[in-house]
PDB file of C-alpha atoms in Angstrom:
ATOM      1  CA  MET M   1      67.678  83.986  99.470  1.00 54.00           C
ATOM      2  CA  THR M   2      70.876  86.108  98.598  1.00 54.00           C
ATOM      3  CA  TYR M   3      73.501  86.748 101.423  1.00 53.00           C
ATOM      4  CA  ARG M   4      75.773  89.566 101.582  1.00 51.00           C
ATOM      5  CA  ARG M   5      79.191  89.224 103.123  1.00 52.00           C
ATOM      6  CA  HIS M   6      79.984  91.251 106.422  1.00 48.00           C
ATOM      7  CA  SER M   7      82.443  93.379 104.688  1.00 48.00           C
ATOM      8  CA  GLU M   8      79.756  94.518 102.331  1.00 49.00           C
ATOM      9  CA  TYR M   9      77.761  95.844 105.274  1.00 48.00           C
ATOM     10  CA  MET M  10      80.632  97.756 107.035  1.00 47.00           C
ATOM     11  CA  PHE M  11      81.074 100.251 104.385  1.00 48.00           C
ATOM     12  CA  ASP M  12      77.366 100.955 103.276  1.00 52.00           C
ATOM     13  CA  LYS M  13      77.326 104.349 104.504  1.00 55.00           C
ATOM     14  CA  LEU M  14      80.793 105.602 103.403  1.00 55.00           C
ATOM     15  CA  THR M  15      80.854 107.728 100.281  1.00 57.00           C
ATOM     16  CA  THR M  16      83.643 109.256  98.002  1.00 54.00           C
ATOM     17  CA  PRO M  17      84.208 112.916  97.551  1.00 55.00           C
ATOM     18  CA  SER M  18      81.902 112.801  94.649  1.00 57.00           C
ATOM     19  CA  GLY M  19      79.124 111.362  96.752  1.00 59.00           C
ATOM     20  CA  LEU M  20      79.069 107.879  95.454  1.00 58.00           C
ATOM     21  CA  PRO M  21      79.352 104.951  97.914  1.00 59.00           C
ATOM     22  CA  VAL M  22      82.621 103.696  98.720  1.00 57.00           C
ATOM     23  CA  GLY M  23      83.400 100.627  96.495  1.00 56.00           C
ATOM     24  CA  LYS M  24      81.054 101.610  93.626  1.00 54.00           C
ATOM     25  CA  ARG M  25      82.322 102.680  90.218  1.00 55.00           C
ATOM     26  CA  GLU M  26      82.786 106.358  89.250  1.00 53.00           C
ATOM     27  CA  PRO M  27      81.056 107.430  86.108  1.00 59.00           C
ATOM     28  CA  GLY M  28      84.244 107.098  84.438  1.00 60.00           C
ATOM     29  CA  GLY M  29      84.400 103.386  85.364  1.00 59.00           C
ATOM     30  CA  SER M  30      87.204 103.495  87.998  1.00 60.00           C
ATOM     31  CA  ARG M  31      86.514 101.954  91.251  1.00 61.00           C
ATOM     32  CA  ILE M  32      87.268 103.900  94.496  1.00 61.00           C
ATOM     33  CA  ASN M  33      88.324 101.936  97.590  1.00 80.00           C
ATOM     34  CA  ILE M  34      89.169 102.900 101.137  1.00 83.00           C
ATOM     35  CA  GLN M  35      92.649 101.754 100.760  1.00 89.00           C
ATOM     36  CA  ASP M  36      93.341 104.144  97.798  1.00 88.00           C
ATOM     37  CA  ALA M  37      91.425 106.965  99.268  1.00 85.00           C
ATOM     38  CA  PHE M  38      93.440 106.645 102.590  1.00 89.00           C
ATOM     39  CA  LEU M  39      96.803 106.209 101.052  1.00 92.00           C
ATOM     40  CA  ASN M  40      96.166 108.967  98.630  1.00 90.00           C
ATOM     41  CA  HIS M  41      94.968 111.462 101.348  1.00 88.00           C
ATOM     42  CA  CYS M  42      98.427 110.544 103.406  1.00 92.00           C
ATOM     43  CA  ARG M  43     100.341 111.007 100.237  1.00 95.00           C
ATOM     44  CA  ARG M  44      98.635 114.317  98.960  1.00 92.00           C
ATOM     45  CA  GLU M  45      98.718 116.026 102.405  1.00 91.00           C
ATOM     46  CA  LYS M  46     102.216 114.553 103.244  1.00 94.00           C
ATOM     47  CA  VAL M  47     101.085 112.889 106.487  1.00 94.00           C
ATOM     48  CA  GLY M  48     103.863 110.881 108.091  1.00 96.00           C
ATOM     49  CA  VAL M  49     102.779 107.267 108.488  1.00 96.00           C
ATOM     50  CA  GLU M  50     104.150 104.257 110.551  1.00 97.00           C
ATOM     51  CA  ILE M  51     103.874 101.042 108.845  1.00 97.00           C
ATOM     52  CA  THR M  52     103.743  97.935 111.064  1.00 97.00           C
ATOM     53  CA  MET M  53     104.854  94.817 109.301  1.00 97.00           C
ATOM     54  CA  ILE M  54     103.671  91.398 109.809  1.00 96.00           C
ATOM     55  CA  ASN M  55     107.132  90.525 111.494  1.00 96.00           C
ATOM     56  CA  GLY M  56     106.596  93.356 113.997  1.00 96.00           C
ATOM     57  CA  ALA M  57     109.176  95.704 112.319  1.00 96.00           C
ATOM     58  CA  VAL M  58     108.021  99.458 112.073  1.00 96.00           C
ATOM     59  CA  CYS M  59     108.900 101.436 108.987  1.00 94.00           C
ATOM     60  CA  ALA M  60     108.064 105.272 109.168  1.00 96.00           C
ATOM     61  CA  GLY M  61     108.159 108.065 106.654  1.00 97.00           C
ATOM     62  CA  THR M  62     106.020 109.780 104.216  1.00 97.00           C
ATOM     63  CA  ILE M  63     104.144 108.150 101.312  1.00 97.00           C
ATOM     64  CA  VAL M  64     105.564 109.302  98.204  1.00 97.00           C
ATOM     65  CA  GLY M  65     103.490 106.720  95.711  1.00 96.00           C
ATOM     66  CA  PHE M  66     101.741 103.487  95.815  1.00 96.00           C
ATOM     67  CA  ASP M  67     100.196 100.902  93.510  1.00 94.00           C
ATOM     68  CA  ASN M  68      98.253  97.721  94.016  1.00 94.00           C
ATOM     69  CA  PHE M  69     101.511  95.929  95.303  1.00 96.00           C
ATOM     70  CA  VAL M  70     103.789  98.420  97.045  1.00 97.00           C
ATOM     71  CA  ILE M  71     103.751 101.624  99.070  1.00 97.00           C
ATOM     72  CA  ALA M  72     106.972 103.894  98.419  1.00 97.00           C
ATOM     73  CA  LEU M  73     107.961 105.753 101.677  1.00 96.00           C
ATOM     74  CA  GLU M  74     110.497 108.545 101.979  1.00 96.00           C
ATOM     75  CA  GLN M  75     112.379 109.311 105.303  1.00 93.00           C
ATOM     76  CA  GLU M  76     115.298 111.696 105.383  1.00 92.00           C
ATOM     77  CA  GLY M  77     115.839 111.741 101.748  1.00 92.00           C
ATOM     78  CA  LYS M  78     115.965 107.870 101.433  1.00 95.00           C
ATOM     79  CA  GLN M  79     113.247 105.970  99.756  1.00 95.00           C
ATOM     80  CA  THR M  80     112.066 102.520 100.695  1.00 93.00           C
ATOM     81  CA  LEU M  81     109.613 100.272  98.941  1.00 95.00           C
ATOM     82  CA  VAL M  82     107.326  98.109 101.004  1.00 96.00           C
ATOM     83  CA  PHE M  83     105.415  95.244  99.905  1.00 97.00           C
ATOM     84  CA  LYS M  84     101.731  95.443 100.891  1.00 96.00           C
ATOM     85  CA  THR M  85     101.740  91.781 101.371  1.00 96.00           C
ATOM     86  CA  ALA M  86     104.008  92.317 104.195  1.00 96.00           C
ATOM     87  CA  ILE M  87     102.034  95.102 105.947  1.00 97.00           C
ATOM     88  CA  MET M  88      99.855  94.482 109.046  1.00 96.00           C
ATOM     89  CA  GLN M  89      98.909  98.213 109.777  1.00 96.00           C
ATOM     90  CA  VAL M  90      99.458 101.793 108.587  1.00 95.00           C
ATOM     91  CA  ASP M  91      99.096 104.394 111.098  1.00 95.00           C
ATOM     92  CA  PRO M  92      99.090 108.166 110.460  1.00 94.00           C
ATOM     93  CA  VAL M  93     101.140 110.138 112.948  1.00 92.00           C
ATOM     94  CA  VAL M  94      98.590 112.730 112.843  1.00 89.00           C
ATOM     95  CA  PHE M  95      94.736 112.516 113.166  1.00 83.00           C
ATOM     96  CA  VAL M  96      93.360 111.979 109.621  1.00 79.00           C
ATOM     97  CA  ASN M  97      90.181 114.011 109.427  1.00 71.00           C
ATOM     98  CA  TYR M  98      87.395 111.703 108.466  1.00 60.00           C
ATOM     99  CA  ILE M  99      88.500 111.417 104.708  1.00 63.00           C
ATOM    100  CA  PHE M 100      85.631 109.183 103.682  1.00 61.00           C
ATOM    101  CA  ASN M 101      82.402 110.856 104.705  1.00 60.00           C
ATOM    102  CA  ASP M 102      81.552 113.977 106.617  1.00 56.00           C
ATOM    103  CA  ALA M 103      78.455 112.351 108.111  1.00 55.00           C
ATOM    104  CA  TYR M 104      80.665 110.357 110.617  1.00 52.00           C
ATOM    105  CA  ARG M 105      82.513 113.426 111.656  1.00 52.00           C
ATOM    106  CA  PRO M 106      81.730 114.636 115.516  1.00 52.00           C
ATOM    107  CA  ASP M 107      80.112 118.172 115.346  1.00 57.00           C
ATOM    108  CA  ALA M 108      83.263 119.560 117.146  1.00 52.00           C
ATOM    109  CA  TYR M 109      85.261 118.827 113.843  1.00 50.00           C
ATOM    110  CA  ARG M 110      82.861 119.969 111.521  1.00 52.00           C
ATOM    111  CA  HIS M 111      84.199 122.913 109.403  1.00 53.00           C
ATOM    112  CA  ASP M 112      84.270 124.584 106.203  1.00 51.00           C
ATOM    113  CA  ALA M 113      87.423 123.573 104.142  1.00 48.00           C
ATOM    114  CA  SER M 114      87.452 126.834 102.536  1.00 45.00           C
ATOM    115  CA  HIS M 115      87.564 128.697 105.666  1.00 46.00           C
ATOM    116  CA  GLU M 116      90.535 126.785 106.687  1.00 48.00           C
ATOM    117  CA  ARG M 117      92.252 127.634 103.483  1.00 44.00           C
ATOM    118  CA  ALA M 118      91.773 131.059 104.065  1.00 47.00           C
ATOM    119  CA  GLU M 119      93.361 130.936 107.427  1.00 50.00           C
ATOM    120  CA  ASN M 120      96.290 128.806 106.592  1.00 49.00           C
ATOM    121  CA  PRO M 121      96.890 128.948 102.787  1.00 48.00           C
ATOM    122  CA  ASP M 122     100.306 127.164 103.097  1.00 49.00           C
ATOM    123  CA  HIS M 123      98.764 124.046 104.310  1.00 45.00           C
ATOM    124  CA  PHE M 124      96.949 123.454 101.075  1.00 43.00           C
ATOM    125  CA  ALA M 125      99.675 124.473  98.742  1.00 40.00           C
TER     126      ALA M 125
END
């Protein structure tokens, strides 16, 4: 009998924007994961974040870049490099709109993104 880890069940229903399950390989061979999707969304949309460190300190700013080991934050023109091993939690300061799978979005929040672009073109520039 083959057993699956609990973490494998947690994200069975989540999909990437291309429709593949999260954690599965894209056709080009790259692997999409929740951490990268979340951080990239916050970076791309310039969503402010508060990062709580394992020692309780809080760093706030906008994500300007990240890799497997660090997150680069910018606040008031100053950049800070935060090592992921020291991070306990990343909180966006605004509501992040169900970036992983539209199926989990409450009906009240479902909308057509192209309609939003037409109403507020500067938001997506």
